[in-house]
Amino acid sequence: GENVEQHPSTLSVQEGDSAVIKCTYSDSASNYFPWYKQELGKRPQLIIDIRSNVGEKKDQRIAVTLNKTAKHFSLHITETQPEDSAVYFCAATYSGAGSYQLTFGKGTKLSVIP
Amino acid sequence: NAGVTQTPKFQVLKTGQSMTLQCAQDMNHNSMYWYRQDPGMGLRLIYYSASEGTTDKGEVPNGYNVSRLNKREFSLRLESAAPSQTSVYFCASSVWRDTEAFFGQGTRLTVV
């Protein structure tokens, strides 16, 4: 099955700086890579996703890059703000026929220091 | 439009007791899922239902059973609770398995 490794497990940045979270996956068939944000005591919510037919996707201050050859993808947050403080999870899955396994990384706790 | 609603929010069980976690979605989604979240372990898939009438095991199915009652409802049953099942449980749904998953508010279960 799929295995997703996520680094770092904790990350502290100054407000206004950039944050980068990296994930690697093991199954070369995986083709859908979402990122979820979970604030303390809340439910996870999708912030951005990318499919294997594109290498980069941006949404305002958030961007995700995908390197299929190296089997890794990264989340980039620019101009960080205190409200970006949360736990971020990457995930990977194959969307074709067969067993479904959206596999999550173990999470990165991001702290933005005002 | 309530999204994904799961009940209860909190539950304490004694070892060996049984219970059912209920989940309902009003977004006409085809796929539904049950995850458990433990500190430092991320979200692990217990069971999923790709569409009404089908269910399949995820990464950690032992000790659990599920029922996809209809398109809206997907329940998770613990037949004989064990302390290792102490966790936060999330139900989620999506249009298809490679689209955004919407999560319920979670159930914090403690087994003593």
PDB file of C-alpha atoms in Angstrom:
ATOM      1  CA  GLY A   1       0.000   0.000   0.000  1.00  0.00           C
ATOM      2  CA  GLU A   2       0.818   3.672  -0.141  1.00  0.00           C
ATOM      3  CA  ASN A   3       3.182   5.183   2.442  1.00  0.00           C
ATOM      4  CA  VAL A   4       3.372   8.950   2.935  1.00  0.00           C
ATOM      5  CA  GLU A   5       6.221  10.551   4.870  1.00  0.00           C
ATOM      6  CA  GLN A   6       5.835  14.167   5.989  1.00  0.00           C
ATOM      7  CA  HIS A   7       8.515  16.561   7.278  1.00  0.00           C
ATOM      8  CA  PRO A   8       9.034  18.422   9.472  1.00  0.00           C
ATOM      9  CA  SER A   9       6.742  17.350  12.288  1.00  0.00           C
ATOM     10  CA  THR A  10       6.892  20.847  13.816  1.00  0.00           C
ATOM     11  CA  LEU A  11       7.728  24.182  12.233  1.00  0.00           C
ATOM     12  CA  SER A  12       7.981  27.651  13.763  1.00  0.00           C
ATOM     13  CA  VAL A  13       8.247  30.748  11.604  1.00  0.00           C
ATOM     14  CA  GLN A  14       8.071  34.467  12.167  1.00  0.00           C
ATOM     15  CA  GLU A  15       5.006  36.240  10.881  1.00  0.00           C
ATOM     16  CA  GLY A  16       5.606  37.291   7.298  1.00  0.00           C
ATOM     17  CA  ASP A  17       8.139  34.562   6.575  1.00  0.00           C
ATOM     18  CA  SER A  18       7.512  31.584   4.302  1.00  0.00           C
ATOM     19  CA  ALA A  19       6.839  28.013   5.414  1.00  0.00           C
ATOM     20  CA  VAL A  20       7.530  24.854   3.453  1.00  0.00           C
ATOM     21  CA  ILE A  21       6.258  21.375   4.288  1.00  0.00           C
ATOM     22  CA  LYS A  22       7.470  18.371   2.322  1.00  0.00           C
ATOM     23  CA  CYS A  23       5.945  14.958   1.680  1.00  0.00           C
ATOM     24  CA  THR A  24       7.135  11.863  -0.115  1.00  0.00           C
ATOM     25  CA  TYR A  25       4.990   8.972  -1.308  1.00  0.00           C
ATOM     26  CA  SER A  26       5.843   5.422  -2.234  1.00  0.00           C
ATOM     27  CA  ASP A  27       3.242   4.318  -4.800  1.00  0.00           C
ATOM     28  CA  SER A  28       4.107   5.614  -8.262  1.00  0.00           C
ATOM     29  CA  ALA A  29       0.463   5.043  -9.292  1.00  0.00           C
ATOM     30  CA  SER A  30      -0.794   7.758  -6.915  1.00  0.00           C
ATOM     31  CA  ASN A  31      -2.222  10.666  -8.863  1.00  0.00           C
ATOM     32  CA  TYR A  32      -4.168  12.851  -6.435  1.00  0.00           C
ATOM     33  CA  PHE A  33      -2.469  14.834  -3.663  1.00  0.00           C
ATOM     34  CA  PRO A  34      -4.591  16.963  -1.305  1.00  0.00           C
ATOM     35  CA  TRP A  35      -3.475  19.093   1.630  1.00  0.00           C
ATOM     36  CA  TYR A  36      -5.660  19.546   4.710  1.00  0.00           C
ATOM     37  CA  LYS A  37      -5.448  22.100   7.500  1.00  0.00           C
ATOM     38  CA  GLN A  38      -6.682  21.270  10.977  1.00  0.00           C
ATOM     39  CA  GLU A  39      -6.987  23.985  13.589  1.00  0.00           C
ATOM     40  CA  LEU A  40      -6.920  22.971  17.235  1.00  0.00           C
ATOM     41  CA  GLY A  41     -10.061  21.087  18.167  1.00  0.00           C
ATOM     42  CA  LYS A  42     -11.540  21.437  14.681  1.00  0.00           C
ATOM     43  CA  ARG A  43     -12.124  19.169  11.737  1.00  0.00           C
ATOM     44  CA  PRO A  44      -9.622  18.896   8.840  1.00  0.00           C
ATOM     45  CA  GLN A  45     -10.412  21.093   5.870  1.00  0.00           C
ATOM     46  CA  LEU A  46      -9.002  20.982   2.357  1.00  0.00           C
ATOM     47  CA  ILE A  47      -6.809  23.946   1.493  1.00  0.00           C
ATOM     48  CA  ILE A  48      -5.383  22.904  -1.860  1.00  0.00           C
ATOM     49  CA  ASP A  49      -4.930  19.808  -3.994  1.00  0.00           C
ATOM     50  CA  ILE A  50      -2.961  18.822  -7.070  1.00  0.00           C
ATOM     51  CA  ARG A  51      -3.263  16.084  -9.642  1.00  0.00           C
ATOM     52  CA  SER A  52      -0.403  14.311 -11.325  1.00  0.00           C
ATOM     53  CA  ASN A  53      -0.947  15.994 -14.682  1.00  0.00           C
ATOM     54  CA  VAL A  54       0.292  19.347 -13.330  1.00  0.00           C
ATOM     55  CA  GLY A  55       3.512  20.309 -11.597  1.00  0.00           C
ATOM     56  CA  GLU A  56       2.369  23.335  -9.594  1.00  0.00           C
ATOM     57  CA  LYS A  57      -0.811  24.964  -8.374  1.00  0.00           C
ATOM     58  CA  LYS A  58      -1.300  28.268  -6.575  1.00  0.00           C
ATOM     59  CA  ASP A  59      -4.112  29.801  -4.575  1.00  0.00           C
ATOM     60  CA  GLN A  60      -3.248  33.229  -3.183  1.00  0.00           C
ATOM     61  CA  ARG A  61      -0.535  32.688  -0.517  1.00  0.00           C
ATOM     62  CA  ILE A  62      -0.582  28.903  -0.851  1.00  0.00           C
ATOM     63  CA  ALA A  63       1.133  26.809  -3.501  1.00  0.00           C
ATOM     64  CA  VAL A  64       1.773  23.117  -3.990  1.00  0.00           C
ATOM     65  CA  THR A  65       4.464  21.597  -6.181  1.00  0.00           C
ATOM     66  CA  LEU A  66       4.692  18.004  -7.371  1.00  0.00           C
ATOM     67  CA  ASN A  67       7.710  16.095  -8.611  1.00  0.00           C
ATOM     68  CA  LYS A  68       6.445  12.761  -9.942  1.00  0.00           C
ATOM     69  CA  THR A  69       9.885  11.459 -10.781  1.00  0.00           C
ATOM     70  CA  ALA A  70      11.137  11.934  -7.240  1.00  0.00           C
ATOM     71  CA  LYS A  71       7.711  11.102  -5.767  1.00  0.00           C
ATOM     72  CA  HIS A  72       7.509  14.133  -3.558  1.00  0.00           C
ATOM     73  CA  PHE A  73       5.236  17.119  -3.208  1.00  0.00           C
ATOM     74  CA  SER A  74       5.464  20.249  -1.106  1.00  0.00           C
ATOM     75  CA  LEU A  75       3.228  22.911   0.404  1.00  0.00           C
ATOM     76  CA  HIS A  76       4.471  26.501   0.328  1.00  0.00           C
ATOM     77  CA  ILE A  77       2.853  29.234   2.406  1.00  0.00           C
ATOM     78  CA  THR A  78       4.108  32.771   1.817  1.00  0.00           C
ATOM     79  CA  GLU A  79       3.662  35.845   4.014  1.00  0.00           C
ATOM     80  CA  THR A  80       2.557  33.703   6.925  1.00  0.00           C
ATOM     81  CA  GLN A  81      -0.010  35.076   9.362  1.00  0.00           C
ATOM     82  CA  PRO A  82      -0.945  33.972  12.904  1.00  0.00           C
ATOM     83  CA  GLU A  83      -4.145  32.404  11.555  1.00  0.00           C
ATOM     84  CA  ASP A  84      -1.985  30.007   9.528  1.00  0.00           C
ATOM     85  CA  SER A  85      -1.024  28.298  12.800  1.00  0.00           C
ATOM     86  CA  ALA A  86      -2.483  24.787  12.618  1.00  0.00           C
ATOM     87  CA  VAL A  87      -1.598  21.194  11.807  1.00  0.00           C
ATOM     88  CA  TYR A  88      -1.193  20.495   8.107  1.00  0.00           C
ATOM     89  CA  PHE A  89      -1.616  17.044   6.570  1.00  0.00           C
ATOM     90  CA  CYS A  90      -0.584  15.882   3.138  1.00  0.00           C
ATOM     91  CA  ALA A  91      -2.201  12.853   1.525  1.00  0.00           C
ATOM     92  CA  ALA A  92      -1.920  10.720  -1.583  1.00  0.00           C
ATOM     93  CA  THR A  93      -4.140   8.297  -3.446  1.00  0.00           C
ATOM     94  CA  TYR A  94      -4.751   6.591  -6.740  1.00  0.00           C
ATOM     95  CA  SER A  95      -8.057   7.541  -8.303  1.00  0.00           C
ATOM     96  CA  GLY A  96      -8.343   4.687 -10.767  1.00  0.00           C
ATOM     97  CA  ALA A  97     -10.130   1.388 -10.414  1.00  0.00           C
ATOM     98  CA  GLY A  98      -9.334  -0.819  -7.457  1.00  0.00           C
ATOM     99  CA  SER A  99      -8.970  -0.356  -3.732  1.00  0.00           C
ATOM    100  CA  TYR A 100      -9.096   3.149  -2.436  1.00  0.00           C
ATOM    101  CA  GLN A 101      -6.645   4.299   0.186  1.00  0.00           C
ATOM    102  CA  LEU A 102      -6.308   8.026   0.785  1.00  0.00           C
ATOM    103  CA  THR A 103      -3.174   7.813   2.911  1.00  0.00           C
ATOM    104  CA  PHE A 104      -2.276  10.757   5.128  1.00  0.00           C
ATOM    105  CA  GLY A 105       1.082  11.878   6.410  1.00  0.00           C
ATOM    106  CA  LYS A 106       1.486  12.232  10.169  1.00  0.00           C
ATOM    107  CA  GLY A 107       1.097  15.994  10.088  1.00  0.00           C
ATOM    108  CA  THR A 108       3.138  19.171  10.586  1.00  0.00           C
ATOM    109  CA  LYS A 109       2.329  21.532  13.415  1.00  0.00           C
ATOM    110  CA  LEU A 110       2.967  25.040  12.117  1.00  0.00           C
ATOM    111  CA  SER A 111       3.338  27.884  14.591  1.00  0.00           C
ATOM    112  CA  VAL A 112       3.464  31.445  13.279  1.00  0.00           C
ATOM    113  CA  ILE A 113       5.049  33.780  15.810  1.00  0.00           C
ATOM    114  CA  PRO A 114       3.671  37.345  15.722  1.00  0.00           C
TER     115      PRO A 114
ATOM    116  CA  ASN B   1     -27.078  22.590   4.528  1.00  0.00           C
ATOM    117  CA  ALA B   2     -25.450  20.918   7.547  1.00  0.00           C
ATOM    118  CA  GLY B   3     -22.672  19.106   5.626  1.00  0.00           C
ATOM    119  CA  VAL B   4     -21.430  16.039   7.519  1.00  0.00           C
ATOM    120  CA  THR B   5     -22.983  15.408  10.912  1.00  0.00           C
ATOM    121  CA  GLN B   6     -21.745  12.736  13.281  1.00  0.00           C
ATOM    122  CA  THR B   7     -23.004  11.716  16.699  1.00  0.00           C
ATOM    123  CA  PRO B   8     -22.146  11.578  19.510  1.00  0.00           C
ATOM    124  CA  LYS B   9     -19.448  14.216  20.047  1.00  0.00           C
ATOM    125  CA  PHE B  10     -18.088  12.565  23.180  1.00  0.00           C
ATOM    126  CA  GLN B  11     -18.395   9.053  24.556  1.00  0.00           C
ATOM    127  CA  VAL B  12     -16.857   7.060  27.382  1.00  0.00           C
ATOM    128  CA  LEU B  13     -17.117   3.284  27.191  1.00  0.00           C
ATOM    129  CA  LYS B  14     -16.027   0.488  29.441  1.00  0.00           C
ATOM    130  CA  THR B  15     -13.884  -2.268  27.962  1.00  0.00           C
ATOM    131  CA  GLY B  16     -16.118  -4.807  26.251  1.00  0.00           C
ATOM    132  CA  GLN B  17     -19.072  -2.496  25.685  1.00  0.00           C
ATOM    133  CA  SER B  18     -20.406  -1.890  22.210  1.00  0.00           C
ATOM    134  CA  MET B  19     -21.550   1.271  20.482  1.00  0.00           C
ATOM    135  CA  THR B  20     -22.390   2.710  17.084  1.00  0.00           C
ATOM    136  CA  LEU B  21     -21.148   6.032  15.760  1.00  0.00           C
ATOM    137  CA  GLN B  22     -23.606   7.641  13.406  1.00  0.00           C
ATOM    138  CA  CYS B  23     -22.756   9.767  10.369  1.00  0.00           C
ATOM    139  CA  ALA B  24     -24.997  11.512   7.873  1.00  0.00           C
ATOM    140  CA  GLN B  25     -24.274  13.861   4.975  1.00  0.00           C
ATOM    141  CA  ASP B  26     -26.688  16.057   3.066  1.00  0.00           C
ATOM    142  CA  MET B  27     -24.463  16.903   0.084  1.00  0.00           C
ATOM    143  CA  ASN B  28     -25.534  13.968  -2.113  1.00  0.00           C
ATOM    144  CA  HIS B  29     -21.998  12.579  -1.982  1.00  0.00           C
ATOM    145  CA  ASN B  30     -21.283   9.098  -3.277  1.00  0.00           C
ATOM    146  CA  SER B  31     -18.306   8.187  -1.098  1.00  0.00           C
ATOM    147  CA  MET B  32     -18.104   8.092   2.684  1.00  0.00           C
ATOM    148  CA  TYR B  33     -15.287   7.251   5.086  1.00  0.00           C
ATOM    149  CA  TRP B  34     -14.405   6.623   8.692  1.00  0.00           C
ATOM    150  CA  TYR B  35     -11.001   7.728  10.006  1.00  0.00           C
ATOM    151  CA  ARG B  36      -9.396   7.616  13.398  1.00  0.00           C
ATOM    152  CA  GLN B  37      -6.924  10.233  14.571  1.00  0.00           C
ATOM    153  CA  ASP B  38      -4.340   9.503  17.232  1.00  0.00           C
ATOM    154  CA  PRO B  39      -1.588  11.883  18.426  1.00  0.00           C
ATOM    155  CA  GLY B  40       1.380  11.778  16.084  1.00  0.00           C
ATOM    156  CA  MET B  41      -0.297   9.245  13.766  1.00  0.00           C
ATOM    157  CA  GLY B  42      -2.235  11.435  11.387  1.00  0.00           C
ATOM    158  CA  LEU B  43      -5.542  10.235  10.000  1.00  0.00           C
ATOM    159  CA  ARG B  44      -5.880   6.509   9.377  1.00  0.00           C
ATOM    160  CA  LEU B  45      -8.670   5.060   7.272  1.00  0.00           C
ATOM    161  CA  ILE B  46     -10.796   2.455   9.044  1.00  0.00           C
ATOM    162  CA  TYR B  47     -13.448   1.696   6.420  1.00  0.00           C
ATOM    163  CA  TYR B  48     -14.855   3.410   3.383  1.00  0.00           C
ATOM    164  CA  SER B  49     -17.850   3.165   1.113  1.00  0.00           C
ATOM    165  CA  ALA B  50     -17.113   4.158  -2.460  1.00  0.00           C
ATOM    166  CA  SER B  51     -20.813   4.244  -3.295  1.00  0.00           C
ATOM    167  CA  GLU B  52     -24.138   3.221  -1.833  1.00  0.00           C
ATOM    168  CA  GLY B  53     -24.236  -0.519  -1.281  1.00  0.00           C
ATOM    169  CA  THR B  54     -20.494  -1.061  -1.080  1.00  0.00           C
ATOM    170  CA  THR B  55     -18.025  -1.026   1.795  1.00  0.00           C
ATOM    171  CA  ASP B  56     -14.341  -1.886   1.971  1.00  0.00           C
ATOM    172  CA  LYS B  57     -11.599  -2.117   4.559  1.00  0.00           C
ATOM    173  CA  GLY B  58      -9.074   0.617   5.025  1.00  0.00           C
ATOM    174  CA  GLU B  59      -5.743   0.624   6.827  1.00  0.00           C
ATOM    175  CA  VAL B  60      -6.974  -0.242  10.356  1.00  0.00           C
ATOM    176  CA  PRO B  61     -10.287  -2.183  10.165  1.00  0.00           C
ATOM    177  CA  ASN B  62      -9.788  -4.677  12.997  1.00  0.00           C
ATOM    178  CA  GLY B  63     -12.355  -4.333  15.770  1.00  0.00           C
ATOM    179  CA  TYR B  64     -14.783  -2.302  13.667  1.00  0.00           C
ATOM    180  CA  ASN B  65     -17.739  -2.898  11.383  1.00  0.00           C
ATOM    181  CA  VAL B  66     -19.627  -0.489   9.149  1.00  0.00           C
ATOM    182  CA  SER B  67     -22.995  -0.168   7.497  1.00  0.00           C
ATOM    183  CA  ARG B  68     -23.860   2.066   4.559  1.00  0.00           C
ATOM    184  CA  LEU B  69     -27.525   2.374   5.402  1.00  0.00           C
ATOM    185  CA  ASN B  70     -28.384   4.516   2.387  1.00  0.00           C
ATOM    186  CA  LYS B  71     -26.668   7.204   0.353  1.00  0.00           C
ATOM    187  CA  ARG B  72     -26.768   9.667   3.270  1.00  0.00           C
ATOM    188  CA  GLU B  73     -25.773   7.501   6.236  1.00  0.00           C
ATOM    189  CA  PHE B  74     -22.664   5.519   7.130  1.00  0.00           C
ATOM    190  CA  SER B  75     -22.326   4.069  10.615  1.00  0.00           C
ATOM    191  CA  LEU B  76     -19.326   2.644  12.464  1.00  0.00           C
ATOM    192  CA  ARG B  77     -19.786  -0.048  15.091  1.00  0.00           C
ATOM    193  CA  LEU B  78     -17.453  -1.162  17.836  1.00  0.00           C
ATOM    194  CA  GLU B  79     -18.623  -4.606  18.930  1.00  0.00           C
ATOM    195  CA  SER B  80     -16.358  -5.007  21.961  1.00  0.00           C
ATOM    196  CA  ALA B  81     -14.495  -1.822  22.798  1.00  0.00           C
ATOM    197  CA  ALA B  82     -10.840  -1.981  23.826  1.00  0.00           C
ATOM    198  CA  PRO B  83      -8.607   0.729  25.333  1.00  0.00           C
ATOM    199  CA  SER B  84      -6.615   0.738  22.056  1.00  0.00           C
ATOM    200  CA  GLN B  85      -9.724   2.158  20.386  1.00  0.00           C
ATOM    201  CA  THR B  86      -9.504   5.343  22.427  1.00  0.00           C
ATOM    202  CA  SER B  87      -9.232   7.959  19.707  1.00  0.00           C
ATOM    203  CA  VAL B  88     -10.926  10.777  17.851  1.00  0.00           C
ATOM    204  CA  TYR B  89     -13.120   9.430  15.055  1.00  0.00           C
ATOM    205  CA  PHE B  90     -13.954  11.423  11.951  1.00  0.00           C
ATOM    206  CA  CYS B  91     -16.548  10.654   9.348  1.00  0.00           C
ATOM    207  CA  ALA B  92     -16.048  12.214   5.912  1.00  0.00           C
ATOM    208  CA  SER B  93     -17.726  12.269   2.535  1.00  0.00           C
ATOM    209  CA  SER B  94     -16.846  13.260  -1.027  1.00  0.00           C
ATOM    210  CA  VAL B  95     -18.425  13.275  -4.442  1.00  0.00           C
ATOM    211  CA  TRP B  96     -15.893  10.699  -5.619  1.00  0.00           C
ATOM    212  CA  ARG B  97     -12.794   9.316  -3.968  1.00  0.00           C
ATOM    213  CA  ASP B  98     -10.418  11.747  -5.695  1.00  0.00           C
ATOM    214  CA  THR B  99     -12.305  14.905  -4.816  1.00  0.00           C
ATOM    215  CA  GLU B 100     -12.434  17.075  -1.707  1.00  0.00           C
ATOM    216  CA  ALA B 101     -13.409  15.206   1.428  1.00  0.00           C
ATOM    217  CA  PHE B 102     -15.658  17.030   3.899  1.00  0.00           C
ATOM    218  CA  PHE B 103     -15.247  15.985   7.502  1.00  0.00           C
ATOM    219  CA  GLY B 104     -17.681  15.818  10.385  1.00  0.00           C
ATOM    220  CA  GLN B 105     -16.875  17.505  13.695  1.00  0.00           C
ATOM    221  CA  GLY B 106     -15.398  14.354  15.204  1.00  0.00           C
ATOM    222  CA  THR B 107     -16.234  11.991  18.064  1.00  0.00           C
ATOM    223  CA  ARG B 108     -13.868  11.780  21.006  1.00  0.00           C
ATOM    224  CA  LEU B 109     -14.102   8.222  22.305  1.00  0.00           C
ATOM    225  CA  THR B 110     -12.466   7.046  25.502  1.00  0.00           C
ATOM    226  CA  VAL B 111     -12.429   3.360  26.437  1.00  0.00           C
ATOM    227  CA  VAL B 112     -11.597   2.667  30.075  1.00  0.00           C
TER     228      VAL B 112
END
